[in-house]
Each structure stands twice: as structure tokens, then as C-alpha cells.
Amino acid sequence: TAAPAKQSAVERYVLFVGGVFYANLAGIKWFVDNVASRIQVKVIVVGRGFEQYKAELERNGNVEVVGTVDSMAQWYLNAEFVIAPIFGGSGMKTKVAEALMFGKKIIGTPEAFSGYESVTKRVGCVCEDAGQFETAIEAVSAIDNARFDADLRNIYEKNYSIDAARKRLLDIMGEPL
């Protein structure tokens, strides 16, 4: 398992997270084919099983496949933001909640934001095609901000954390908090 490189001013990257699952694989392949070579920031792919797609995904030089890691924390912490080019699957995407937990903006498809509609405009950009991804990535990359947005972390804590889920369940059951 790989450890993240020391972050320097030149080693900026955006992060794609997910194990090799049909929606993740199709999404990142689409992104590599249609967006990666058109943006000025490196794309790091972290997730179980992606090592086997290293040659295919790294072909344009702007993508680095890390694959399986012991801990996601440093990868999230050092990332500029998270991309979620997801076109299939069902339910809420864990990668969106994780990005918010680490105070990261998300640039993704409508499917990636499924279940997050009430906060989507505050936490990221919804893109439906390669041009929209490119424009959103350029815009977010141009903002010289910290890699941690406390407002995004607060949205996670209030809506998607274990404590938030526990409070909702207690409320449903009519139990006091």
C-alpha cells in the first residue's frame, strides 16, 4: 500500500476515491478519456483494485493510480478537491460524505449527488458533460484556498455523521436525545 507523497506547492492534485466497482470504473475511465488531458491539475485515483488499471488510466500522464491504501486520510487531506464522475449505481455515494467529512468540495455528476440535493449547491458543482467538468475544475482550481473548508465539515457533522444518524433514529423512535 502506498503512502501519499509530501505535499508541495507544485504537487497539487484532485482525488478520485472508490474501489473497482462497475460505476467507479466506468466513471473514472470516462473522466480519463474525456476530461483529464484537458485540465491543469493531476488526478490521483485511490481505491482497492485500481492497481490493475494503472496502465490504462495513466496513459496521458495527468493521472496517477495509487490503488489500495491502508488509510484514506492523508489522501483526502492533501487533495485540492474531490471528483465524482459517477453515472450509475444506487443510493447515496459514500465518497461524497467522506469528502465532506474532510472539508472538501466535490465536482461530480448528478448521480454522485443523489441524496445530497439539499446541500449540493453549497458543497460542490454538478456536471453533466466533459465541458462542464473542465470549467468547474478550472474555476475551483483557480481559487487559492485552504484544503479544508470548515463549512463543508459542518454540513457533514449536521447531516451525514454517525451522530446525525443517531439523532434522526432517536427522533423517529420518539426517544429523548
XYZ file of N, CA, C and O in Angstrom:
708
model
N 0.839 -1.195 0.000
C 0.000 0.000 0.000
C 0.870 1.238 0.000
O 1.891 1.294 0.649
N 0.436 2.223 -0.727
C 1.230 3.430 -0.903
C 0.877 4.488 0.123
O -0.241 4.576 0.589
N 1.859 5.303 0.440
C 1.641 6.463 1.315
C 1.684 7.704 0.450
O 2.392 7.747 -0.551
N 0.906 8.732 0.818
C 0.911 9.942 0.000
C 2.262 10.635 0.045
O 2.950 10.618 1.058
N 2.634 11.204 -1.071
C 3.875 11.960 -1.137
C 3.714 13.230 -0.330
O 2.627 13.708 -0.090
N 4.835 13.799 0.092
C 4.800 15.084 0.774
C 4.201 16.099 -0.178
O 4.577 16.170 -1.340
N 3.267 16.883 0.345
C 2.591 17.877 -0.487
C 3.494 19.107 -0.645
O 4.022 19.625 0.310
N 3.680 19.544 -1.873
C 4.411 20.779 -2.116
C 3.529 21.677 -2.961
O 2.477 21.272 -3.424
N 3.960 22.894 -3.173
C 3.170 23.848 -3.943
C 2.931 23.346 -5.361
O 1.931 23.672 -5.974
N 3.841 22.534 -5.899
C 3.712 22.072 -7.275
C 2.888 20.785 -7.381
O 2.315 20.529 -8.419
N 2.833 20.019 -6.328
C 2.189 18.714 -6.364
C 0.707 18.790 -6.000
O 0.219 18.054 -5.160
N -0.009 19.653 -6.663
C -1.442 19.772 -6.427
C -2.147 18.605 -7.120
O -1.735 18.179 -8.183
N -3.222 18.128 -6.495
C -3.988 17.076 -7.148
C -5.448 17.112 -6.716
O -5.782 17.644 -5.661
N -6.274 16.538 -7.588
C -7.664 16.269 -7.245
C -7.762 14.769 -7.037
O -6.951 14.006 -7.563
N -8.740 14.361 -6.266
C -8.806 12.976 -5.822
C -10.061 12.281 -6.322
O -11.157 12.834 -6.248
N -9.870 11.073 -6.840
C -10.982 10.175 -7.135
C -10.853 8.997 -6.187
O -9.791 8.376 -6.111
N -11.929 8.661 -5.485
C -11.905 7.589 -4.495
C -12.944 6.540 -4.844
O -14.076 6.879 -5.204
N -12.560 5.289 -4.713
C -13.526 4.210 -4.874
C -12.850 2.918 -5.241
O -11.816 2.915 -5.901
N -13.430 1.834 -4.802
C -12.928 0.526 -5.195
C -13.391 0.190 -6.601
O -14.257 0.857 -7.170
N -12.787 -0.848 -7.172
C -13.167 -1.267 -8.514
C -14.554 -1.898 -8.427
O -14.731 -3.024 -7.984
N -15.513 -1.108 -8.815
C -16.934 -1.437 -8.854
C -17.389 -0.849 -10.171
O -16.860 0.178 -10.612
N -18.355 -1.457 -10.840
C -18.660 -1.046 -12.214
C -18.882 0.456 -12.363
O -18.399 1.061 -13.317
N -19.589 1.092 -11.437
C -19.868 2.531 -11.578
C -18.604 3.363 -11.403
O -18.398 4.359 -12.114
N -17.742 2.979 -10.466
C -16.479 3.706 -10.261
C -15.561 3.537 -11.468
O -14.965 4.506 -11.945
N -15.435 2.318 -11.938
C -14.552 2.039 -13.064
C -15.031 2.761 -14.325
O -14.243 3.433 -15.007
N -16.310 2.673 -14.612
C -16.849 3.363 -15.792
C -16.684 4.872 -15.660
O -16.335 5.558 -16.625
N -16.919 5.395 -14.468
C -16.815 6.836 -14.250
C -15.411 7.369 -14.423
O -15.199 8.384 -15.104
N -14.426 6.699 -13.842
C -13.061 7.219 -13.954
C -12.508 6.986 -15.360
O -11.753 7.806 -15.879
N -12.901 5.894 -16.021
C -12.472 5.695 -17.419
C -13.037 6.812 -18.292
O -12.329 7.368 -19.138
N -14.300 7.157 -18.104
C -14.904 8.260 -18.862
C -14.150 9.559 -18.593
O -13.835 10.302 -19.517
N -13.833 9.808 -17.323
C -13.133 11.033 -16.944
C -11.757 11.096 -17.610
O -11.368 12.131 -18.149
N -11.031 9.996 -17.573
C -9.702 9.949 -18.203
C -9.828 10.179 -19.709
O -9.060 10.948 -20.298
N -10.798 9.552 -20.341
C -10.981 9.692 -21.788
C -11.430 11.084 -22.208
O -11.096 11.538 -23.300
N -12.198 11.762 -21.368
C -12.863 12.988 -21.797
C -12.444 14.271 -21.091
O -12.727 15.354 -21.595
N -11.811 14.164 -19.919
C -11.534 15.381 -19.145
C -10.069 15.510 -18.726
O -9.492 16.601 -18.828
N -9.454 14.455 -18.261
C -8.140 14.533 -17.602
C -7.086 15.275 -18.415
O -6.336 16.094 -17.862
N -7.009 15.032 -19.704
C -5.966 15.674 -20.509
C -6.263 17.156 -20.757
O -5.392 17.889 -21.205
N -7.472 17.596 -20.432
C -7.878 18.989 -20.679
C -7.747 19.873 -19.450
O -8.059 21.060 -19.506
N -7.327 19.311 -18.315
C -7.210 20.105 -17.091
C -5.749 20.224 -16.680
O -4.910 19.432 -17.102
N -5.463 21.223 -15.858
C -4.084 21.531 -15.493
C -3.693 21.016 -14.110
O -2.702 21.451 -13.552
N -4.470 20.111 -13.567
C -4.169 19.580 -12.241
C -4.160 18.052 -12.329
O -4.916 17.460 -13.092
N -3.263 17.447 -11.571
C -3.126 15.990 -11.575
C -4.336 15.334 -10.919
O -4.910 15.859 -9.980
N -4.681 14.160 -11.410
C -5.777 13.363 -10.860
C -5.160 12.130 -10.207
O -4.424 11.383 -10.851
N -5.468 11.936 -8.930
C -4.992 10.761 -8.199
C -6.182 9.826 -7.989
O -7.243 10.252 -7.533
N -6.000 8.550 -8.327
C -7.042 7.536 -8.167
C -6.636 6.610 -7.030
O -5.604 5.938 -7.119
N -7.442 6.595 -5.978
C -7.168 5.753 -4.819
C -8.364 4.848 -4.595
O -9.497 5.324 -4.525
N -8.101 3.554 -4.498
C -9.178 2.614 -4.219
C -8.764 1.190 -4.502
O -7.962 0.930 -5.403
N -9.326 0.306 -3.741
C -8.997 -1.120 -3.819
C -9.216 -1.664 -5.234
O -10.265 -1.499 -5.824
N -8.162 -2.288 -5.770
C -8.259 -2.960 -7.054
C -7.885 -2.125 -8.263
O -7.755 -2.655 -9.365
N -7.705 -0.816 -8.083
C -7.402 0.021 -9.240
C -5.979 -0.183 -9.772
O -5.669 0.225 -10.887
N -5.119 -0.857 -9.016
C -3.760 -1.129 -9.491
C -3.779 -1.820 -10.854
O -2.932 -1.554 -11.703
N -4.739 -2.709 -11.053
C -4.800 -3.475 -12.299
C -5.162 -2.613 -13.507
O -5.017 -3.054 -14.649
N -5.593 -1.373 -13.281
C -5.951 -0.468 -14.381
C -4.937 0.671 -14.544
O -5.187 1.635 -15.255
N -3.806 0.536 -13.881
C -2.780 1.581 -13.872
C -2.372 2.017 -15.284
O -2.431 3.197 -15.613
N -1.981 1.103 -16.129
C -1.518 1.451 -17.480
C -2.626 2.135 -18.290
O -2.381 3.137 -18.961
N -3.825 1.610 -18.199
C -4.947 2.171 -18.961
C -5.304 3.585 -18.499
O -5.551 4.472 -19.317
N -5.299 3.817 -17.197
C -5.718 5.113 -16.675
C -4.609 6.160 -16.687
O -4.883 7.356 -16.767
N -3.362 5.725 -16.617
C -2.239 6.678 -16.566
C -1.712 7.060 -17.944
O -0.730 7.780 -18.050
N -2.350 6.669 -19.004
C -1.793 6.818 -20.349
C -1.524 8.250 -20.791
O -0.682 8.477 -21.633
N -2.231 9.246 -20.244
C -1.982 10.607 -20.726
C -1.034 11.406 -19.841
O -0.770 12.569 -20.119
N -0.542 10.818 -18.767
C 0.438 11.488 -17.920
C -0.143 12.422 -16.877
O 0.582 12.944 -16.043
N -1.440 12.648 -16.890
C -2.048 13.564 -15.934
C -2.800 12.812 -14.830
O -3.430 13.420 -13.985
N -2.740 11.499 -14.869
C -3.445 10.663 -13.904
C -2.432 9.747 -13.245
O -1.550 9.207 -13.907
N -2.555 9.586 -11.930
C -1.718 8.648 -11.191
C -2.622 7.699 -10.424
O -3.475 8.145 -9.653
N -2.455 6.410 -10.651
C -3.234 5.400 -9.942
C -2.421 4.919 -8.752
O -1.307 4.415 -8.908
N -2.967 5.095 -7.571
C -2.330 4.628 -6.346
C -2.892 3.266 -5.980
O -2.166 2.368 -5.592
N -4.202 3.110 -6.115
C -4.841 1.840 -5.792
C -5.123 1.698 -4.312
O -5.500 2.656 -3.640
N -4.897 0.503 -3.795
C -5.222 0.177 -2.409
C -4.297 0.899 -1.438
O -3.078 0.932 -1.643
N -4.884 1.474 -0.391
C -4.111 2.119 0.671
C -4.652 1.662 2.022
O -5.788 1.198 2.121
N -3.832 1.808 3.051
C -4.270 1.442 4.399
C -5.195 2.501 4.988
O -6.096 2.186 5.748
N -4.950 3.751 4.641
C -5.743 4.847 5.183
C -5.970 5.905 4.108
O -5.053 6.283 3.379
N -7.184 6.407 4.039
C -7.540 7.445 3.067
C -7.235 8.844 3.577
O -7.202 9.797 2.805
N -7.028 8.997 4.872
C -6.967 10.319 5.498
C -6.000 11.282 4.808
O -6.393 12.385 4.417
N -4.745 10.903 4.643
C -3.764 11.832 4.052
C -4.094 12.163 2.600
O -3.847 13.272 2.146
N -4.649 11.203 1.896
C -5.013 11.473 0.505
C -6.106 12.527 0.440
O -6.048 13.448 -0.377
N -7.104 12.391 1.304
C -8.155 13.409 1.354
C -7.594 14.745 1.837
O -7.878 15.794 1.255
N -6.819 14.725 2.898
C -6.319 15.974 3.478
C -5.484 16.781 2.492
O -5.575 18.009 2.463
N -4.689 16.120 1.680
C -3.799 16.830 0.752
C -4.447 17.185 -0.583
O -3.879 17.946 -1.359
N -5.604 16.639 -0.857
C -6.273 16.904 -2.132
C -6.834 18.322 -2.170
O -7.258 18.867 -1.153
N -6.842 18.903 -3.363
C -7.473 20.206 -3.561
C -8.984 20.065 -3.413
O -9.629 20.869 -2.767
N -9.543 19.061 -4.069
C -10.961 18.755 -4.003
C -11.151 17.348 -4.530
O -10.180 16.690 -4.922
N -12.394 16.879 -4.542
C -12.702 15.508 -4.936
C -13.553 15.533 -6.207
O -14.429 16.378 -6.354
N -13.271 14.599 -7.107
C -14.110 14.448 -8.295
C -14.939 13.174 -8.144
O -14.470 12.189 -7.562
N -16.159 13.226 -8.668
C -17.050 12.069 -8.580
C -17.814 11.910 -9.892
O -19.007 12.190 -9.969
N -17.111 11.467 -10.942
C -17.775 11.237 -12.230
C -18.491 9.881 -12.221
O -18.011 8.908 -12.794
N -19.619 9.824 -11.544
C -20.346 8.578 -11.366
C -21.650 8.642 -12.162
O -22.443 9.559 -11.985
N -21.861 7.664 -13.027
C -23.035 7.652 -13.900
C -24.006 6.530 -13.584
O -25.060 6.434 -14.201
N -23.664 5.659 -12.642
C -24.535 4.536 -12.307
C -24.460 4.225 -10.833
O -23.767 4.891 -10.071
N -25.181 3.203 -10.442
C -25.214 2.814 -9.040
C -26.544 3.197 -8.432
O -27.456 3.660 -9.118
N -26.650 3.002 -7.142
C -27.899 3.346 -6.473
C -27.586 3.954 -5.117
O -26.535 3.714 -4.541
N -28.497 4.749 -4.641
C -28.369 5.326 -3.310
C -27.335 6.424 -3.207
O -26.755 6.867 -4.199
N -27.133 6.864 -1.976
C -26.169 7.926 -1.699
C -24.752 7.375 -1.824
O -24.496 6.223 -1.475
N -23.864 8.193 -2.321
C -22.485 7.778 -2.519
C -21.652 8.123 -1.280
O -21.554 9.284 -0.883
N -21.031 7.111 -0.703
C -20.202 7.291 0.481
C -19.067 8.267 0.215
O -18.692 9.050 1.078
N -18.530 8.243 -1.009
C -17.395 9.117 -1.334
C -17.751 10.589 -1.154
O -16.891 11.388 -0.837
N -19.019 10.966 -1.337
C -19.437 12.357 -1.151
C -19.429 12.690 0.334
O -18.902 13.734 0.741
N -19.995 11.821 1.160
C -19.982 12.055 2.608
C -18.547 12.106 3.135
O -18.211 12.966 3.961
N -17.689 11.212 2.644
C -16.281 11.223 3.080
C -15.596 12.523 2.705
O -14.845 13.091 3.498
N -15.843 13.000 1.499
C -15.239 14.271 1.080
C -15.680 15.396 2.001
O -14.858 16.230 2.421
N -16.957 15.424 2.338
C -17.454 16.454 3.255
C -16.831 16.306 4.636
O -16.504 17.298 5.290
N -16.652 15.078 5.088
C -16.026 14.831 6.381
C -14.630 15.466 6.429
O -14.195 15.958 7.462
N -13.947 15.461 5.284
C -12.611 16.057 5.206
C -12.642 17.509 4.736
O -11.597 18.085 4.429
N -13.836 18.103 4.671
C -13.958 19.512 4.299
C -13.592 19.793 2.857
O -13.051 20.858 2.547
N -13.906 18.871 1.956
C -13.538 19.008 0.539
C -14.736 19.323 -0.332
O -15.806 18.745 -0.164
N -14.530 20.198 -1.301
C -15.528 20.439 -2.339
C -15.570 19.207 -3.242
O -14.573 18.509 -3.390
N -16.728 18.997 -3.862
C -16.910 17.859 -4.753
C -17.385 18.355 -6.108
O -18.297 19.178 -6.181
N -16.761 17.856 -7.148
C -17.216 18.122 -8.509
C -17.649 16.775 -9.061
O -16.839 15.853 -9.181
N -18.948 16.658 -9.337
C -19.451 15.354 -9.745
C -20.691 15.438 -10.609
O -21.220 16.511 -10.884
N -21.147 14.285 -11.006
C -22.336 14.141 -11.844
C -23.598 14.219 -10.967
O -23.509 14.079 -9.741
N -24.753 14.387 -11.602
C -25.994 14.347 -10.818
C -26.124 13.047 -10.011
O -26.569 13.076 -8.864
N -25.719 11.922 -10.582
C -25.800 10.643 -9.870
C -24.936 10.655 -8.611
O -25.323 10.103 -7.580
N -23.767 11.281 -8.661
C -22.893 11.346 -7.491
C -23.566 12.077 -6.329
O -23.328 11.761 -5.163
N -24.393 13.065 -6.667
C -25.051 13.873 -5.637
C -26.442 13.351 -5.262
O -27.180 14.022 -4.547
N -26.793 12.154 -5.716
C -28.082 11.562 -5.380
C -28.203 11.442 -3.858
O -27.334 10.856 -3.204
N -29.260 12.031 -3.312
C -29.460 12.016 -1.865
C -28.855 13.210 -1.157
O -29.089 13.415 0.028
N -28.064 13.993 -1.868
C -27.417 15.179 -1.283
C -27.998 16.467 -1.869
O -27.407 17.538 -1.751
N -29.160 16.371 -2.521
C -29.719 17.504 -3.249
C -29.882 18.759 -2.387
O -29.688 19.870 -2.871
N -30.195 18.605 -1.115
C -30.422 19.774 -0.261
C -29.149 20.568 0.014
O -29.223 21.729 0.402
N -27.981 19.969 -0.205
C -26.724 20.672 0.075
C -25.828 20.816 -1.148
O -24.768 21.446 -1.066
N -26.235 20.253 -2.273
C -25.367 20.204 -3.451
C -24.768 21.552 -3.821
O -23.558 21.662 -4.033
N -25.577 22.587 -3.891
C -25.076 23.899 -4.325
C -24.052 24.470 -3.358
O -23.194 25.246 -3.758
N -24.111 24.083 -2.089
C -23.153 24.591 -1.099
C -21.865 23.779 -1.067
O -20.839 24.273 -0.611
N -21.917 22.518 -1.520
C -20.753 21.647 -1.349
C -19.973 21.367 -2.621
O -18.878 20.810 -2.560
N -20.524 21.749 -3.774
C -19.779 21.448 -4.981
C -20.450 21.887 -6.249
O -21.310 22.769 -6.234
N -20.063 21.243 -7.327
C -20.563 21.572 -8.660
C -21.086 20.305 -9.322
O -20.408 19.277 -9.305
N -22.273 20.407 -9.918
C -22.854 19.291 -10.658
C -22.511 19.471 -12.130
O -22.731 20.540 -12.698
N -21.958 18.439 -12.719
C -21.536 18.491 -14.125
C -22.170 17.343 -14.889
O -22.170 16.209 -14.418
N -22.657 17.660 -16.078
C -23.313 16.634 -16.894
C -22.507 16.240 -18.117
O -22.872 15.300 -18.817
N -21.416 16.959 -18.397
C -20.588 16.592 -19.546
C -19.146 17.035 -19.303
O -18.846 17.699 -18.314
N -18.277 16.652 -20.226
C -16.847 16.925 -20.074
C -16.557 18.418 -19.990
O -15.726 18.853 -19.187
N -17.232 19.214 -20.803
C -17.020 20.659 -20.781
C -17.353 21.270 -19.428
O -16.631 22.131 -18.924
N -18.441 20.810 -18.828
C -18.812 21.320 -17.503
C -17.802 20.894 -16.449
O -17.464 21.669 -15.553
N -17.292 19.666 -16.545
C -16.252 19.229 -15.613
C -15.015 20.113 -15.766
O -14.448 20.578 -14.783
N -14.588 20.323 -16.990
C -13.398 21.134 -17.237
C -13.574 22.546 -16.670
O -12.695 23.050 -15.967
N -14.692 23.176 -16.953
C -14.956 24.532 -16.466
C -14.984 24.577 -14.937
O -14.383 25.458 -14.319
N -15.673 23.622 -14.317
C -15.767 23.591 -12.858
C -14.402 23.356 -12.220
O -14.051 24.015 -11.234
N -13.622 22.449 -12.774
C -12.298 22.153 -12.220
C -11.389 23.369 -12.345
O -10.673 23.715 -11.399
N -11.420 24.044 -13.492
C -10.616 25.256 -13.657
C -11.027 26.318 -12.650
O -10.178 26.981 -12.048
N -12.339 26.496 -12.454
C -12.825 27.514 -11.526
C -12.417 27.206 -10.091
O -11.915 28.078 -9.376
N -12.610 25.971 -9.655
C -12.268 25.609 -8.283
C -10.750 25.609 -8.098
O -10.247 26.052 -7.064
N -9.996 25.175 -9.095
C -8.533 25.174 -9.013
C -7.969 26.587 -8.918
O -6.914 26.801 -8.316
N -8.650 27.550 -9.532
C -8.159 28.931 -9.546
C -8.308 29.615 -8.189
O -7.632 30.601 -7.913
N -9.177 29.085 -7.355
C -9.376 29.663 -6.029
C -8.239 29.201 -5.141
O -8.060 28.004 -4.920
N -7.467 30.133 -4.659
C -6.332 29.793 -3.798
C -6.832 29.712 -2.362
O -6.728 30.657 -1.597
N -7.434 28.577 -2.016
C -7.983 28.443 -0.675
C -7.328 27.292 0.069
O -6.613 26.493 -0.503
N -7.628 27.237 1.337
C -7.094 26.148 2.155
C -7.689 24.832 1.687
O -8.759 24.798 1.077
N -7.018 23.758 1.991
C -7.501 22.439 1.580
C -8.607 21.918 2.487
O -9.098 20.825 2.295
N -8.990 22.702 3.494
C -10.044 22.292 4.415
C -11.049 23.424 4.536
O -10.692 24.551 4.862
N -12.310 23.124 4.248
C -13.386 24.101 4.370
C -14.257 23.687 5.551
O -14.984 22.691 5.482
N -14.175 24.444 6.633
C -14.901 24.117 7.862
C -16.410 24.082 7.636
O -17.112 23.298 8.285
N -16.925 24.904 6.742
C -18.365 24.885 6.457
C -18.796 23.536 5.899
O -19.873 23.028 6.219
N -17.945 22.945 5.049
C -18.269 21.628 4.486
C -18.223 20.558 5.574
O -19.081 19.669 5.613
N -17.262 20.649 6.456
C -17.182 19.707 7.583
C -18.434 19.839 8.461
O -19.002 18.834 8.910
N -18.890 21.067 8.677
C -20.091 21.290 9.488
C -21.329 20.687 8.830
O -22.202 20.139 9.511
N -21.423 20.781 7.514
C -22.538 20.157 6.788
C -22.507 18.649 7.005
O -23.538 18.018 7.252
N -21.317 18.062 6.951
C -21.167 16.634 7.215
C -21.641 16.308 8.637
O -22.448 15.399 8.839
N -21.121 17.042 9.620
C -21.461 16.775 11.020
C -22.968 16.869 11.251
O -23.546 16.025 11.921
N -23.596 17.893 10.691
C -25.019 18.145 10.912
C -25.912 17.132 10.197
O -26.966 16.767 10.698
N -25.500 16.663 9.016
C -26.390 15.858 8.180
C -25.996 14.406 7.959
O -26.885 13.577 7.736
N -24.708 14.081 7.950
C -24.287 12.764 7.470
C -23.409 11.973 8.433
O -23.043 10.844 8.127
N -23.070 12.538 9.563
C -22.204 11.850 10.523
C -22.984 10.770 11.276
O -24.220 10.714 11.228
N -22.286 9.945 12.008
C -22.908 8.913 12.844
C -23.821 9.581 13.880
O -24.930 9.113 14.128
N -23.358 10.664 14.490
C -24.181 11.361 15.478
C -25.475 11.888 14.855
O -26.536 11.823 15.476
N -25.392 12.427 13.630
C -26.591 12.925 12.955
C -27.567 11.776 12.694
O -28.776 11.920 12.899
N -27.046 10.630 12.271
C -27.901 9.465 12.027
C -28.540 8.984 13.329
O -29.731 8.658 13.369
N -27.753 8.952 14.392
C -28.257 8.523 15.701
C -29.399 9.448 16.150
O -30.450 8.985 16.601
N -29.211 10.755 15.994
C -30.256 11.713 16.392
C -31.528 11.510 15.574
O -32.633 11.571 16.114
N -31.393 11.270 14.267
C -32.571 11.028 13.428
C -33.312 9.772 13.875
O -34.543 9.755 13.951
N -32.569 8.708 14.164
C -33.200 7.461 14.607
C -33.910 7.637 15.945
O -35.035 7.152 16.129
N -33.278 8.322 16.882
C -33.915 8.565 18.175
C -35.180 9.391 18.000
O -36.195 9.140 18.655
N -35.134 10.361 17.099
C -36.300 11.196 16.824
C -37.432 10.353 16.239
O -38.585 10.489 16.633
N -37.091 9.474 15.305
C -38.094 8.597 14.682
C -38.747 7.697 15.729
O -39.949 7.470 15.721
N -37.942 7.202 16.663
C -38.451 6.292 17.683
C -39.118 7.037 18.828
O -39.647 6.413 19.753
N -39.065 8.368 18.805
C -39.684 9.154 19.861
C -38.903 9.149 21.158
O -39.441 9.414 22.230
N -37.642 8.825 21.072
C -36.785 8.779 22.249
C -36.152 10.158 22.487
O -35.873 10.874 21.548
N -35.915 10.502 23.753
C -35.232 11.779 24.007
C -33.783 11.714 23.545
O -33.152 10.659 23.565
N -33.258 12.866 23.108
C -31.857 12.924 22.683
C -31.021 12.976 23.926
O -29.971 12.651 24.094
